[in-house]
């Protein structure tokens, strides 16, 4: 990871994490962890986006997440753990495939949806019998969870339906009411985790991310389920989500753009002339880099003087599936239908 140095202080056993000029001190992690134990809310960086965390085993603390985010109570939260042994305290199955996947992809941006134990409060799973679990690949997140000695329920730290935060400043701007923010600089992956659900035959994808179907198929087979039309609508499955306050459109031949008023999210770096602002979301048309910079770029254009945003589409394969998924949801409510 470029510009990212982790110094493990062996004597005290905690991390000091530097990201460029940023450092999270041991004292801050200890304070944040005691906030979690006291039922308060802490925003913290993960490798995907910033999370808004609470003690997953404390229903009142979890309720504060829904309140601050204005998140509808039917939308379940992902529980973050720091040790594979914690799976068995939350999950009511001993399925060996869980450990195969965890060994391959954790810590990392893959969430597993699994049958829950009664220790997991219903508010966390929005009343569903399953719980989403993952181990984030970020030293600050991991040391916060370890220090708190609690699993941490954490959705993205933004108002419901809005663009996810990739910096502490985004969190501060959108959720000033949060009790504490651990500032670890800009997140590296930049879009939310891949979410899969295990079934008898293999796995189904609930949300695309940078870990792709092809990556997971190397471990267990892809076995999509018939989607239940009455299933709870969750953000991973909603048509409209990740939506900025300014209109955003995906470029296509029929879209009429007044370039003098528009900001462009560019993938190829081509046909950029005349736009009021252009953001090269990736150099060298690299999808991983595009994913890492996408939300940051949308935040920038949202805060700039452009009237609306247009996004050049990327090829819908591999990580491009996850990127196009975010762009389609962000632009859904602005589309002419
Ligand atoms: P986020 O708001 O980015 O943390 O993502 C949370 C999303 O994870 C939800 O909107 C759901 O799409 C998905 N999710 C979490 N827990 C579950 C669950 N128990 N069953 C199905 N989907 C889940
Ligand atoms: Mg979210």
XYZ file of C-alpha atoms and ligand atoms in Angstrom:
361
model
C 0.000 0.000 0.000
C 1.479 3.235 -1.203
C 2.093 5.953 1.395
C 0.838 3.696 4.118
C 3.188 2.683 6.873
C 2.192 0.798 9.942
C 4.445 0.856 12.923
C 3.693 -1.767 15.491
C 4.917 -0.680 18.870
C 5.867 -3.979 20.360
C 6.221 -2.767 23.921
C 2.700 -1.478 24.267
C 1.174 -3.840 21.763
C -0.848 -1.210 19.908
C -0.551 0.370 16.565
C 0.507 3.782 15.573
C -0.722 4.186 12.048
C 0.676 6.774 9.693
C -1.065 7.710 6.512
C 0.988 10.394 4.817
C 1.080 13.016 7.572
C -1.696 11.348 9.578
C -1.209 9.363 12.725
C -3.748 7.781 15.024
C -2.362 7.597 18.514
C -2.746 4.740 20.908
C -4.556 7.076 23.361
C -7.200 7.832 20.745
C -7.811 4.163 20.056
C -8.146 3.478 23.783
C -10.579 6.399 24.141
C -12.585 5.275 21.103
C -12.733 1.714 22.438
C -14.057 2.881 25.798
C -16.664 4.964 23.963
C -17.757 1.789 22.152
C -18.058 -0.068 25.463
C -20.082 2.842 26.907
C -22.594 2.625 24.063
C -21.373 5.668 22.117
C -20.752 6.010 18.389
C -17.262 6.047 16.863
C -16.461 6.647 13.205
C -13.367 4.773 12.082
C -11.533 3.984 8.844
C -11.679 0.568 7.236
C -10.003 -0.338 3.961
C -13.316 0.219 2.127
C -14.945 3.384 3.528
C -15.344 5.008 6.976
C -17.724 3.112 9.265
C -20.049 4.461 11.952
C -19.494 1.956 14.745
C -21.320 0.843 17.869
C -21.127 -2.173 20.155
C -22.963 -4.800 18.090
C -24.210 -6.567 21.213
C -25.860 -3.443 22.684
C -29.247 -2.755 21.028
C -29.471 0.781 22.432
C -26.062 1.706 21.049
C -27.001 0.212 17.676
C -30.248 2.205 17.697
C -28.136 5.385 17.825
C -26.566 4.432 14.483
C -29.989 4.252 12.823
C -30.962 7.552 14.418
C -27.828 9.495 13.446
C -27.731 8.122 9.887
C -31.514 8.404 9.518
C -31.308 4.855 8.266
C -34.577 2.928 7.957
C -34.780 0.115 10.501
C -35.315 -2.487 7.752
C -31.738 -2.056 6.516
C -29.385 -4.478 8.360
C -25.870 -3.625 9.575
C -22.613 -5.472 9.006
C -20.816 -6.694 12.137
C -17.029 -6.263 12.179
C -14.743 -8.659 14.011
C -10.982 -8.795 14.559
C -10.503 -12.493 15.242
C -11.780 -15.530 13.339
C -12.692 -17.115 16.673
C -15.431 -14.494 17.086
C -17.407 -16.058 14.234
C -18.665 -18.813 16.511
C -19.970 -16.319 19.083
C -22.213 -14.686 16.468
C -23.046 -17.397 13.968
C -25.254 -20.476 14.449
C -23.462 -22.811 12.044
C -20.124 -24.520 11.899
C -20.028 -24.659 8.099
C -16.441 -25.330 7.075
C -16.819 -23.136 3.964
C -16.916 -20.056 6.218
C -13.396 -20.800 7.411
C -12.161 -21.534 3.887
C -13.442 -18.137 2.741
C -12.169 -16.358 5.844
C -8.735 -17.849 5.408
C -8.572 -16.706 1.799
C -10.177 -13.260 1.992
C -9.950 -11.994 5.596
C -9.004 -9.542 6.739
C -10.517 -7.980 3.638
C -13.548 -6.511 1.858
C -15.791 -9.605 1.846
C -18.942 -9.813 3.997
C -20.494 -13.203 4.699
C -24.224 -13.377 5.421
C -24.781 -16.314 7.782
C -27.442 -17.662 10.184
C -27.202 -15.665 13.413
C -27.104 -16.694 17.041
C -29.506 -15.066 19.494
C -26.554 -13.103 20.939
C -26.881 -10.788 17.919
C -29.679 -8.302 18.662
C -32.490 -8.221 16.101
C -31.986 -4.510 15.515
C -28.574 -5.303 13.964
C -30.043 -7.644 11.360
C -33.290 -5.718 10.883
C -35.127 -8.764 12.198
C -33.570 -11.093 9.615
C -32.394 -14.558 10.740
C -28.965 -13.915 9.177
C -26.111 -11.638 10.147
C -23.507 -10.059 7.840
C -19.966 -10.405 9.200
C -16.546 -9.309 8.054
C -13.014 -8.703 9.285
C -11.760 -5.381 7.910
C -8.230 -5.098 6.585
C -7.257 -1.918 8.365
C -4.969 -1.684 11.383
C -7.000 1.093 13.046
C -10.266 -0.819 12.662
C -8.705 -4.037 13.915
C -7.064 -2.469 16.929
C -10.278 -0.591 17.809
C -12.292 -3.840 17.747
C -9.638 -5.713 19.752
C -9.314 -2.930 22.298
C -13.117 -2.607 22.666
C -13.381 -6.390 23.069
C -16.718 -6.196 21.330
C -17.849 -6.924 17.780
C -18.642 -3.585 16.134
C -21.740 -3.023 14.008
C -20.874 -0.392 11.441
C -22.569 0.860 8.297
C -20.898 3.531 6.209
C -20.603 6.814 8.144
C -22.893 8.958 5.977
C -26.547 9.958 6.000
C -28.689 7.175 4.575
C -28.716 7.012 0.775
C -25.828 9.460 0.364
C -22.292 8.992 -0.901
C -20.079 6.932 1.421
C -17.208 8.749 3.193
C -13.615 7.975 2.262
C -12.036 10.599 4.555
C -12.596 11.742 8.153
C -13.548 15.165 6.750
C -16.453 13.618 4.829
C -17.677 12.063 8.091
C -17.361 15.344 9.983
C -19.279 17.160 7.256
C -22.148 14.680 6.999
C -22.422 13.415 10.582
C -21.243 16.196 12.920
C -23.183 14.516 15.753
C -20.836 11.515 15.960
C -19.174 11.096 19.392
C -15.648 10.486 18.082
C -13.823 10.131 14.752
C -10.581 8.205 14.300
C -8.852 9.936 11.400
C -6.753 7.483 9.403
C -6.596 9.515 6.197
C -8.144 8.424 2.926
C -9.395 4.831 2.655
C -7.629 2.569 0.192
C -10.311 0.405 -1.467
C -12.881 3.190 -1.608
C -16.081 1.210 -2.237
C -17.997 -1.026 0.127
C -17.346 -4.742 0.661
C -18.584 -7.509 -1.585
C -21.495 -9.218 0.209
C -22.259 -12.896 -0.332
C -24.774 -15.288 1.143
C -23.983 -18.970 1.490
C -26.581 -21.527 0.441
C -26.545 -25.323 0.130
C -24.977 -25.266 -3.325
C -22.525 -22.400 -2.953
C -22.849 -18.621 -2.772
C -25.013 -15.825 -4.103
C -23.862 -12.209 -4.464
C -25.904 -9.552 -2.643
C -23.554 -6.654 -3.442
C -20.586 -6.411 -5.801
C -17.228 -5.146 -4.567
C -13.537 -5.394 -5.397
C -13.488 -9.095 -4.478
C -15.197 -10.464 -7.565
C -17.430 -13.445 -8.304
C -14.490 -14.995 -10.160
C -12.241 -14.614 -7.089
C -14.780 -16.371 -4.849
C -15.566 -19.096 -7.389
C -12.025 -20.353 -6.902
C -13.080 -21.427 -3.401
C -16.791 -22.369 -3.664
C -19.281 -22.518 -6.561
C -21.494 -19.604 -7.609
C -25.113 -20.597 -6.999
C -27.504 -17.657 -7.464
C -30.830 -17.928 -5.668
C -34.245 -16.944 -6.983
C -34.702 -13.459 -5.602
C -37.677 -13.186 -3.315
C -39.689 -10.222 -4.550
C -40.885 -9.600 -1.002
C -37.357 -9.664 0.413
C -36.353 -6.803 2.637
C -34.916 -4.039 0.512
C -31.449 -3.318 1.766
C -29.045 -0.661 0.529
C -26.964 -3.248 -1.284
C -30.082 -4.116 -3.288
C -31.867 -0.806 -3.612
C -32.218 0.883 -6.981
C -31.233 4.260 -5.602
C -28.327 4.717 -3.219
C -24.923 6.395 -2.882
C -26.639 9.454 -4.273
C -24.993 12.905 -4.270
C -26.941 16.128 -3.717
C -26.195 17.239 -7.284
C -27.683 15.337 -10.216
C -25.396 12.656 -11.615
C -25.764 10.900 -14.977
C -23.913 8.085 -16.696
C -22.662 9.250 -20.102
C -24.335 7.688 -23.124
C -24.995 8.736 -26.696
C -28.461 10.085 -25.905
C -27.398 12.257 -22.982
C -27.298 15.941 -23.864
C -24.601 17.602 -21.790
C -23.948 21.305 -21.409
C -20.253 20.882 -20.742
C -19.801 24.415 -19.439
C -22.010 23.525 -16.496
C -20.956 19.914 -15.935
C -18.237 18.111 -14.025
C -16.851 14.947 -15.622
C -15.723 11.788 -13.863
C -13.296 10.533 -16.483
C -12.175 6.927 -16.861
C -10.340 6.945 -20.194
C -9.068 10.529 -20.059
C -10.556 11.065 -23.548
C -13.127 13.552 -24.845
C -12.685 15.839 -21.865
C -12.720 19.243 -23.553
C -15.114 21.980 -22.563
C -16.199 20.544 -19.206
C -16.277 22.973 -16.295
C -14.312 20.462 -14.208
C -12.723 17.121 -15.007
C -11.587 14.554 -12.463
C -9.377 11.747 -13.685
C -10.701 9.103 -11.340
C -7.904 6.720 -12.258
C -4.635 7.126 -14.032
C -3.954 4.430 -16.653
C -7.619 3.301 -16.658
C -6.991 1.114 -13.622
C -10.297 -0.149 -12.162
C -8.935 -0.730 -8.686
C -7.699 2.839 -8.536
C -10.993 4.066 -10.003
C -12.907 2.281 -7.226
C -10.569 3.737 -4.591
C -11.112 7.321 -5.844
C -14.747 7.242 -6.985
C -16.589 8.473 -3.877
C -13.878 11.061 -3.150
C -14.293 12.379 -6.699
C -18.087 12.556 -6.334
C -17.715 14.415 -3.019
C -15.360 16.899 -4.733
C -17.757 17.636 -7.578
C -20.684 17.808 -5.164
C -18.820 20.555 -3.273
C -17.677 22.395 -6.425
C -19.456 24.956 -8.612
C -20.648 22.521 -11.282
C -24.412 22.164 -11.765
C -24.342 18.428 -12.332
C -22.026 15.461 -12.685
C -21.543 13.105 -15.612
C -19.671 9.843 -15.283
C -17.988 8.010 -18.109
C -18.997 4.328 -17.852
C -16.379 1.642 -17.249
C -16.402 -1.911 -18.705
C -18.819 -4.062 -16.698
C -16.478 -6.865 -15.778
C -14.569 -7.782 -12.618
C -14.283 -4.721 -10.350
C -16.082 -2.756 -13.088
C -19.294 -4.533 -11.997
C -18.977 -2.971 -8.538
C -18.138 0.462 -9.980
C -21.075 0.462 -12.423
C -23.343 -0.795 -9.640
C -22.466 2.314 -7.566
C -22.835 4.663 -10.573
C -26.215 3.199 -11.568
C -27.562 3.537 -8.042
C -26.151 7.049 -7.628
C -27.787 8.172 -10.896
C -31.026 6.198 -10.577
C -33.175 8.971 -9.160
C -31.949 11.453 -11.785
C -32.622 9.192 -14.761
C -35.443 9.952 -17.165
C -37.724 6.903 -17.224
P -23.505 -0.670 4.548
O -24.617 0.286 4.744
O -22.554 -0.295 3.471
O -22.818 -1.057 5.799
O -24.118 -2.036 4.018
C -25.016 -2.779 4.711
C -25.671 -3.668 3.699
O -25.244 -5.014 3.911
C -27.162 -3.746 3.850
O -27.791 -2.683 3.217
C -27.472 -5.074 3.190
O -27.488 -4.924 1.780
C -26.273 -5.906 3.552
N -26.543 -6.763 4.718
C -26.088 -6.587 5.970
N -26.564 -7.539 6.793
C -27.342 -8.323 6.036
C -28.138 -9.465 6.313
N -28.227 -9.966 7.540
N -28.825 -10.021 5.298
C -28.757 -9.497 4.063
N -28.028 -8.411 3.733
C -27.325 -7.836 4.708
Mg -23.858 2.599 3.242
